[in-house]
mmCIF file of C-alpha atoms in Angstrom:
data_model
loop_
_atom_site.group_PDB
_atom_site.id
_atom_site.type_symbol
_atom_site.label_atom_id
_atom_site.label_comp_id
_atom_site.label_asym_id
_atom_site.label_seq_id
_atom_site.Cartn_x
_atom_site.Cartn_y
_atom_site.Cartn_z
ATOM 1 C CA MET A 150 106.960 153.898 1.606
ATOM 2 C CA THR A 151 107.824 152.715 5.066
ATOM 3 C CA ALA A 152 105.881 153.465 8.217
ATOM 4 C CA ARG A 153 106.688 156.418 10.477
ATOM 5 C CA ILE A 154 107.060 155.618 14.163
ATOM 6 C CA GLY A 155 106.941 158.593 16.537
ATOM 7 C CA VAL A 156 108.717 158.635 19.893
ATOM 8 C CA VAL A 157 107.598 161.208 22.482
ATOM 9 C CA THR A 158 110.240 163.029 24.491
ATOM 10 C CA PHE A 159 109.018 164.303 27.870
ATOM 11 C CA PRO A 160 111.261 166.324 30.206
ATOM 12 C CA GLY A 161 113.083 163.497 31.965
ATOM 13 C CA SER A 162 112.717 160.851 29.238
ATOM 14 C CA LEU A 163 115.835 158.687 29.010
ATOM 15 C CA ASP A 164 115.145 155.975 26.484
ATOM 16 C CA ASP A 165 113.715 158.034 23.649
ATOM 17 C CA ARG A 166 116.993 157.778 21.719
ATOM 18 C CA ASP A 167 117.076 153.994 21.961
ATOM 19 C CA ALA A 168 113.410 153.793 20.950
ATOM 20 C CA LEU A 169 114.117 155.920 17.867
ATOM 21 C CA ARG A 170 117.120 153.709 17.114
ATOM 22 C CA ALA A 171 114.984 150.559 17.473
ATOM 23 C CA ALA A 172 112.374 151.972 15.096
ATOM 24 C CA ARG A 173 115.106 152.669 12.557
ATOM 25 C CA ALA A 174 116.646 149.218 13.027
ATOM 26 C CA ALA A 175 113.271 147.636 12.304
ATOM 27 C CA GLY A 176 113.095 149.540 9.018
ATOM 28 C CA ALA A 177 110.713 152.320 10.015
ATOM 29 C CA GLU A 178 111.268 156.057 9.752
ATOM 30 C CA PRO A 179 111.794 157.350 13.318
ATOM 31 C CA VAL A 180 110.050 160.643 14.129
ATOM 32 C CA PRO A 181 110.824 162.595 17.311
ATOM 33 C CA LEU A 182 107.706 164.007 19.013
ATOM 34 C CA TRP A 183 107.649 166.680 21.719
ATOM 35 C CA HIS A 184 105.581 166.562 24.922
ATOM 36 C CA GLY A 185 104.538 170.203 24.633
ATOM 37 C CA ASP A 186 103.115 169.947 21.094
ATOM 38 C CA HIS A 187 99.500 169.195 20.235
ATOM 39 C CA ASP A 188 100.882 167.425 17.177
ATOM 40 C CA LEU A 189 101.659 163.805 16.255
ATOM 41 C CA ARG A 190 103.232 164.889 12.926
ATOM 42 C CA GLY A 191 101.179 162.350 11.035
ATOM 43 C CA VAL A 192 102.973 159.303 12.428
ATOM 44 C CA ASP A 193 101.601 155.782 11.968
ATOM 45 C CA ALA A 194 102.464 154.599 15.499
ATOM 46 C CA VAL A 195 103.666 156.138 18.773
ATOM 47 C CA VAL A 196 106.140 154.941 21.409
ATOM 48 C CA LEU A 197 106.090 156.434 24.911
ATOM 49 C CA PRO A 198 109.632 155.758 26.133
ATOM 50 C CA GLY A 199 111.200 154.971 29.478
ATOM 51 C CA GLY A 200 112.716 157.458 31.894
ATOM 52 C CA PHE A 201 111.456 159.721 34.638
ATOM 53 C CA SER A 202 109.050 162.130 32.963
ATOM 54 C CA TYR A 203 108.625 165.322 34.994
ATOM 55 C CA GLY A 204 110.966 163.773 37.555
ATOM 56 C CA ASP A 205 108.279 161.191 38.441
ATOM 57 C CA TYR A 206 106.928 163.900 40.767
ATOM 58 C CA LEU A 207 103.600 163.092 42.436
ATOM 59 C CA ARG A 208 103.419 159.587 40.874
ATOM 60 C CA ALA A 209 105.369 158.050 38.001
ATOM 61 C CA GLY A 210 103.663 159.094 34.763
ATOM 62 C CA ALA A 211 100.981 161.188 36.478
ATOM 63 C CA ILE A 212 101.978 164.622 35.218
ATOM 64 C CA ALA A 213 103.092 163.350 31.807
ATOM 65 C CA SER A 214 99.635 161.895 31.249
ATOM 66 C CA PHE A 215 98.330 165.482 31.120
ATOM 67 C CA ALA A 216 101.001 166.765 28.698
ATOM 68 C CA PRO A 217 99.618 168.437 25.546
ATOM 69 C CA VAL A 218 100.873 165.631 23.285
ATOM 70 C CA MET A 219 99.021 163.066 25.407
ATOM 71 C CA ALA A 220 95.647 164.582 24.490
ATOM 72 C CA GLU A 221 96.528 163.714 20.882
ATOM 73 C CA VAL A 222 97.918 160.273 21.783
ATOM 74 C CA VAL A 223 94.814 159.339 23.789
ATOM 75 C CA ALA A 224 92.436 160.437 21.031
ATOM 76 C CA ALA A 225 94.471 158.663 18.327
ATOM 77 C CA ALA A 226 94.834 155.484 20.413
ATOM 78 C CA ARG A 227 91.075 155.358 20.940
ATOM 79 C CA ALA A 228 90.747 155.604 17.132
ATOM 80 C CA GLY A 229 93.118 152.656 16.629
ATOM 81 C CA LEU A 230 96.628 154.137 16.349
ATOM 82 C CA PRO A 231 99.246 151.631 17.589
ATOM 83 C CA VAL A 232 100.785 152.910 20.832
ATOM 84 C CA LEU A 233 103.539 151.217 22.837
ATOM 85 C CA GLY A 234 104.426 152.339 26.363
ATOM 86 C CA ILE A 235 107.737 151.113 27.751
ATOM 87 C CA CYS A 236 108.503 151.403 31.483
ATOM 88 C CA ASN A 237 107.688 155.061 32.275
ATOM 89 C CA GLY A 238 105.598 154.978 29.079
ATOM 90 C CA PHE A 239 103.573 152.081 30.532
ATOM 91 C CA GLN A 240 103.061 154.141 33.682
ATOM 92 C CA VAL A 241 101.851 157.053 31.540
ATOM 93 C CA LEU A 242 99.395 154.773 29.687
ATOM 94 C CA CYS A 243 97.923 153.561 32.991
ATOM 95 C CA GLU A 244 97.707 157.093 34.407
ATOM 96 C CA SER A 245 95.997 158.312 31.216
ATOM 97 C CA GLY A 246 93.391 155.569 31.410
ATOM 98 C CA LEU A 247 94.349 153.880 28.124
ATOM 99 C CA LEU A 248 95.324 150.761 30.083
ATOM 100 C CA PRO A 249 93.830 149.531 33.375
ATOM 101 C CA GLY A 250 95.673 149.172 36.685
ATOM 102 C CA ALA A 251 98.710 150.995 38.041
ATOM 103 C CA LEU A 252 102.450 150.585 38.593
ATOM 104 C CA ILE A 253 103.628 151.032 42.167
ATOM 105 C CA ARG A 254 106.860 150.753 44.118
ATOM 106 C CA ASN A 255 108.673 147.421 43.826
ATOM 107 C CA ALA A 256 107.754 145.007 46.603
ATOM 108 C CA GLY A 257 111.394 144.730 47.691
ATOM 109 C CA LEU A 258 111.886 148.543 47.545
ATOM 110 C CA HIS A 259 115.032 148.028 45.445
ATOM 111 C CA PHE A 260 115.544 149.511 42.020
ATOM 112 C CA VAL A 261 116.002 146.358 39.943
ATOM 113 C CA CYS A 262 118.252 146.406 36.863
ATOM 114 C CA ARG A 263 118.914 143.080 35.171
ATOM 115 C CA ASP A 264 118.292 140.964 32.102
ATOM 116 C CA GLN A 265 114.831 139.455 32.415
ATOM 117 C CA ARG A 266 113.149 136.496 30.747
ATOM 118 C CA LEU A 267 109.588 137.145 29.565
ATOM 119 C CA ARG A 268 106.940 134.996 27.932
ATOM 120 C CA VAL A 269 104.954 136.528 25.083
ATOM 121 C CA GLU A 270 101.387 135.731 26.173
ATOM 122 C CA SER A 271 99.432 137.582 23.513
ATOM 123 C CA THR A 272 100.464 137.700 19.866
ATOM 124 C CA ASP A 273 97.145 139.284 18.945
ATOM 125 C CA THR A 274 98.371 142.882 19.271
ATOM 126 C CA ALA A 275 99.823 145.516 16.952
ATOM 127 C CA TRP A 276 103.208 145.073 18.653
ATOM 128 C CA THR A 277 103.587 141.296 19.085
ATOM 129 C CA GLY A 278 102.300 139.735 15.848
ATOM 130 C CA GLU A 279 105.752 138.565 14.774
ATOM 131 C CA TYR A 280 106.367 136.474 17.892
ATOM 132 C CA ALA A 281 105.299 132.846 18.235
ATOM 133 C CA ALA A 282 102.682 132.358 20.938
ATOM 134 C CA GLY A 283 104.428 131.441 24.180
ATOM 135 C CA ALA A 284 107.842 132.555 22.889
ATOM 136 C CA GLU A 285 110.365 133.444 25.598
ATOM 137 C CA ILE A 286 112.518 136.529 25.164
ATOM 138 C CA VAL A 287 115.290 138.136 27.225
ATOM 139 C CA VAL A 288 115.321 141.927 27.563
ATOM 140 C CA PRO A 289 116.561 144.334 30.245
ATOM 141 C CA VAL A 290 114.285 145.396 33.077
ATOM 142 C CA LYS A 291 115.191 148.509 35.112
ATOM 143 C CA ASN A 292 112.729 150.183 37.411
ATOM 144 C CA GLY A 293 111.926 151.122 40.985
ATOM 145 C CA GLU A 294 108.164 151.383 40.492
ATOM 146 C CA GLY A 295 107.306 148.483 38.247
ATOM 147 C CA ARG A 296 104.940 146.427 40.340
ATOM 148 C CA TYR A 297 101.757 145.996 38.313
ATOM 149 C CA VAL A 298 98.579 146.071 40.418
ATOM 150 C CA ALA A 299 94.862 146.085 39.654
ATOM 151 C CA ASP A 300 91.812 144.830 41.509
ATOM 152 C CA GLU A 301 90.934 141.133 41.265
ATOM 153 C CA ALA A 302 88.076 141.713 38.840
ATOM 154 C CA THR A 303 90.364 143.614 36.454
ATOM 155 C CA LEU A 304 93.088 140.947 36.705
ATOM 156 C CA ASP A 305 90.527 138.209 35.998
ATOM 157 C CA GLU A 306 89.207 140.156 33.015
ATOM 158 C CA LEU A 307 92.746 140.614 31.634
ATOM 159 C CA GLU A 308 93.456 136.900 31.994
ATOM 160 C CA ALA A 309 90.101 135.763 30.567
ATOM 161 C CA ASN A 310 90.418 137.917 27.459
ATOM 162 C CA GLY A 311 94.065 137.238 26.678
ATOM 163 C CA ARG A 312 95.067 140.770 27.599
ATOM 164 C CA VAL A 313 98.213 139.837 29.525
ATOM 165 C CA ALA A 314 100.771 140.538 26.795
ATOM 166 C CA PHE A 315 104.000 139.648 28.640
ATOM 167 C CA ARG A 316 104.656 137.697 31.820
ATOM 168 C CA TYR A 317 107.829 137.441 33.909
ATOM 169 C CA VAL A 318 109.464 134.009 33.753
ATOM 170 C CA GLY A 319 112.229 132.750 36.027
ATOM 171 C CA GLY A 320 111.656 135.248 38.819
ATOM 172 C CA ASN A 321 109.369 138.219 39.310
ATOM 173 C CA PRO A 322 111.574 141.336 39.707
ATOM 174 C CA ASN A 323 109.085 143.596 41.479
ATOM 175 C CA GLY A 324 106.161 141.643 42.951
ATOM 176 C CA ALA A 325 103.851 142.396 40.013
ATOM 177 C CA LEU A 326 100.495 140.660 40.536
ATOM 178 C CA ARG A 327 100.198 137.420 38.558
ATOM 179 C CA ASP A 328 103.743 138.012 37.233
ATOM 180 C CA ILE A 329 102.368 140.571 34.775
ATOM 181 C CA ALA A 330 105.092 142.406 32.859
ATOM 182 C CA GLY A 331 102.868 143.924 30.176
ATOM 183 C CA ILE A 332 99.240 144.209 29.078
ATOM 184 C CA ARG A 333 97.221 145.257 26.027
ATOM 185 C CA ASN A 334 93.972 147.124 25.568
ATOM 186 C CA GLU A 335 90.884 145.357 24.312
ATOM 187 C CA ALA A 336 91.517 146.258 20.650
ATOM 188 C CA GLY A 337 95.190 145.247 20.825
ATOM 189 C CA ASN A 338 96.566 148.504 19.394
ATOM 190 C CA VAL A 339 97.802 149.753 22.798
ATOM 191 C CA VAL A 340 100.458 147.730 24.643
ATOM 192 C CA GLY A 341 102.394 148.650 27.779
ATOM 193 C CA LEU A 342 105.243 146.772 29.436
ATOM 194 C CA MET A 343 107.807 147.507 32.145
ATOM 195 C CA PRO A 344 110.879 145.775 30.593
ATOM 196 C CA HIS A 345 112.796 147.413 27.764
ATOM 197 C CA PRO A 346 112.635 145.791 24.310
ATOM 198 C CA GLU A 347 114.305 148.880 22.781
ATOM 199 C CA HIS A 348 117.513 148.057 24.697
ATOM 200 C CA ALA A 349 117.612 144.538 23.206
ATOM 201 C CA ILE A 350 117.784 145.010 19.451
ATOM 202 C CA ASP A 351 121.451 144.149 18.902
ATOM 203 C CA PRO A 352 123.556 141.529 20.756
ATOM 204 C CA LEU A 353 126.468 143.997 20.647
ATOM 205 C CA THR A 354 124.747 146.373 23.080
ATOM 206 C CA GLY A 355 122.028 144.265 24.725
ATOM 207 C CA PRO A 356 121.435 140.774 26.094
ATOM 208 C CA SER A 357 119.783 139.706 22.811
ATOM 209 C CA ALA A 358 118.030 141.068 19.753
ATOM 210 C CA ASP A 359 114.721 139.729 21.073
ATOM 211 C CA GLY A 360 113.194 143.169 21.569
ATOM 212 C CA LEU A 361 113.347 144.131 17.903
ATOM 213 C CA GLY A 362 110.289 141.930 17.317
ATOM 214 C CA LEU A 363 107.933 144.533 18.782
ATOM 215 C CA PHE A 364 109.080 147.148 16.291
ATOM 216 C CA VAL A 365 109.125 144.695 13.370
ATOM 217 C CA SER A 366 105.617 143.568 14.361
ATOM 218 C CA VAL A 367 104.104 147.023 14.193
ATOM 219 C CA LEU A 368 105.936 147.820 10.969
ATOM 220 C CA LYS A 369 104.637 144.635 9.285
ATOM 221 C CA GLN A 370 101.114 145.400 10.421
ATOM 222 C CA LEU A 371 101.301 148.988 9.202
ATOM 223 C CA THR A 372 102.832 148.229 5.826
ATOM 224 C CA ALA A 373 100.451 145.319 5.197
ATOM 225 C CA ALA A 374 97.441 147.518 5.957
ATOM 226 C CA MET B 1199 91.716 182.892 50.185
ATOM 227 C CA ALA B 1200 91.199 179.403 51.567
ATOM 228 C CA LYS B 1201 93.674 176.734 52.577
ATOM 229 C CA VAL B 1202 92.703 173.113 52.112
ATOM 230 C CA ALA B 1203 94.517 169.950 53.170
ATOM 231 C CA VAL B 1204 94.398 166.870 50.966
ATOM 232 C CA ASP B 1205 95.617 163.578 52.396
ATOM 233 C CA VAL B 1206 96.294 160.714 49.986
ATOM 234 C CA MET B 1207 96.782 157.157 51.225
ATOM 235 C CA LEU B 1208 97.329 153.877 49.411
ATOM 236 C CA LYS B 1209 94.169 151.767 49.623
ATOM 237 C CA PRO B 1210 94.304 149.284 52.509
ATOM 238 C CA GLU B 1211 94.678 146.314 50.162
ATOM 239 C CA ILE B 1212 97.691 147.826 48.331
ATOM 240 C CA LEU B 1213 101.088 146.718 49.629
ATOM 241 C CA ASP B 1214 103.107 149.595 51.124
ATOM 242 C CA PRO B 1215 106.748 148.450 51.248
ATOM 243 C CA GLN B 1216 107.887 151.896 52.438
ATOM 244 C CA GLY B 1217 105.636 151.673 55.492
ATOM 245 C CA GLN B 1218 106.924 148.157 56.144
ATOM 246 C CA ALA B 1219 110.534 149.374 55.988
ATOM 247 C CA ILE B 1220 109.715 152.029 58.602
ATOM 248 C CA VAL B 1221 108.137 149.368 60.866
ATOM 249 C CA ARG B 1222 111.294 147.288 60.583
ATOM 250 C CA ALA B 1223 113.515 150.254 61.496
ATOM 251 C CA LEU B 1224 111.626 151.309 64.619
ATOM 252 C CA PRO B 1225 112.539 148.478 67.059
ATOM 253 C CA GLY B 1226 116.198 149.356 66.578
ATOM 254 C CA LEU B 1227 115.383 152.880 67.824
ATOM 255 C CA GLY B 1228 113.669 151.581 70.947
ATOM 256 C CA PHE B 1229 110.091 151.787 69.645
ATOM 257 C CA ASP B 1230 109.075 148.197 70.142
ATOM 258 C CA GLN B 1231 105.277 148.591 70.303
ATOM 259 C CA VAL B 1232 104.712 149.590 66.660
ATOM 260 C CA THR B 1233 102.740 146.977 64.723
ATOM 261 C CA ALA B 1234 102.050 148.823 61.460
ATOM 262 C CA VAL B 1235 102.905 151.999 59.525
ATOM 263 C CA ARG B 1236 101.277 153.203 56.303
ATOM 264 C CA GLN B 1237 102.981 156.017 54.410
ATOM 265 C CA GLY B 1238 100.955 158.589 52.488
ATOM 266 C CA LYS B 1239 101.062 162.107 51.052
ATOM 267 C CA HIS B 1240 99.849 165.386 52.527
ATOM 268 C CA PHE B 1241 99.114 168.403 50.308
ATOM 269 C CA GLU B 1242 98.195 171.942 51.370
ATOM 270 C CA VAL B 1243 96.371 173.777 48.608
ATOM 271 C CA GLU B 1244 95.676 177.518 48.704
ATOM 272 C CA LEU B 1245 92.781 178.750 46.593
ATOM 273 C CA ASP B 1246 91.159 182.068 45.694
ATOM 274 C CA ALA B 1247 87.647 180.776 46.272
ATOM 275 C CA ALA B 1248 84.459 182.724 46.993
ATOM 276 C CA ASP B 1249 83.729 180.692 50.108
ATOM 277 C CA ALA B 1250 84.717 177.586 52.046
ATOM 278 C CA ALA B 1251 82.241 175.366 50.243
ATOM 279 C CA GLU B 1252 83.661 176.327 46.844
ATOM 280 C CA ALA B 1253 87.224 175.808 48.059
ATOM 281 C CA HIS B 1254 86.341 172.364 49.364
ATOM 282 C CA ALA B 1255 84.610 171.408 46.123
ATOM 283 C CA GLN B 1256 87.571 172.614 44.034
ATOM 284 C CA ALA B 1257 90.037 170.689 46.189
ATOM 285 C CA GLU B 1258 87.916 167.536 45.841
ATOM 286 C CA LYS B 1259 88.117 167.910 42.061
ATOM 287 C CA ILE B 1260 91.877 168.565 42.125
ATOM 288 C CA ALA B 1261 92.438 165.505 44.298
ATOM 289 C CA ALA B 1262 90.324 163.241 42.116
ATOM 290 C CA THR B 1263 91.906 164.538 38.888
ATOM 291 C CA LEU B 1264 95.590 164.724 39.746
ATOM 292 C CA LEU B 1265 96.671 164.335 43.379
ATOM 293 C CA ALA B 1266 95.319 160.800 43.831
ATOM 294 C CA ASN B 1267 95.105 157.825 41.490
ATOM 295 C CA PRO B 1268 91.749 156.206 42.302
ATOM 296 C CA VAL B 1269 93.052 152.819 41.136
ATOM 297 C CA ILE B 1270 95.444 152.581 44.082
ATOM 298 C CA GLU B 1271 94.720 155.498 46.422
ATOM 299 C CA ASP B 1272 91.991 157.047 48.608
ATOM 300 C CA PHE B 1273 91.961 160.714 49.548
ATOM 301 C CA SER B 1274 90.338 163.023 52.094
ATOM 302 C CA VAL B 1275 89.879 166.798 51.951
ATOM 303 C CA ARG B 1276 89.497 169.228 54.864
ATOM 304 C CA LEU B 1277 89.536 173.011 55.206
ATOM 305 C CA LEU B 1278 92.444 174.401 57.213
ATOM 306 C CA ASP B 1279 91.288 178.024 57.408
#
């Protein structure tokens, strides 16, 4: 029995297919989930994918955070279900209150699309257990509103408790405070990051296979449990 | 029927690169006295409320729930008519 990883499709999601493909490549059973359903179909983990849910109207992730499926995701995440938010999914996690802070327009105003080096800062999460602490990975980053911000007290709390999960190395693409690319919740089951590990699971189609580690990590944790 | 305006602005400490881009464009148009611009959002909400007080209270709730993100934004509410 392998684990079942659900991927939510919102209207305007773009990277749900790649997230499903990454789950399959890691050895999990990929399960498509629908934004309008109050149903997680019994999955063992959930990925909120990248894209422009609801056209990013109002604020990126704002309307998606109130989608019917998100009521289920929030409740399940609070009960310990592993949840990964990538790019727009990270924005949704912040808007829904599962992660602190917010993602705002890039400091340089440009939409940035490039291969990005990241340092894995926290291996104590459901999604990063297979990485070595301090490991550097290269995955694509592509966003116009990826600048992570939070008040100083929140940033200090994230740093003090090892809750910065990923940090930009070799150049900050969007002006994110303290070079933060991704964070985790206190329990470590919820992780959000702006760059795209699901696009880097095969050197044939991505800059590396470094991103597969997130999906392998959650699978190992689920099947060991 | 009541009409309520909700204005949402980034908090003063949050960088507003769009406002900065507007500041940089203005001297080229002959406006050389502008020192700062902050860009925000303006909403006009129409409600079937019993009275002005109820409309105002509803709009406050709508702004706090959806129209503004309190992590990065402040909002103000005023009755239009």
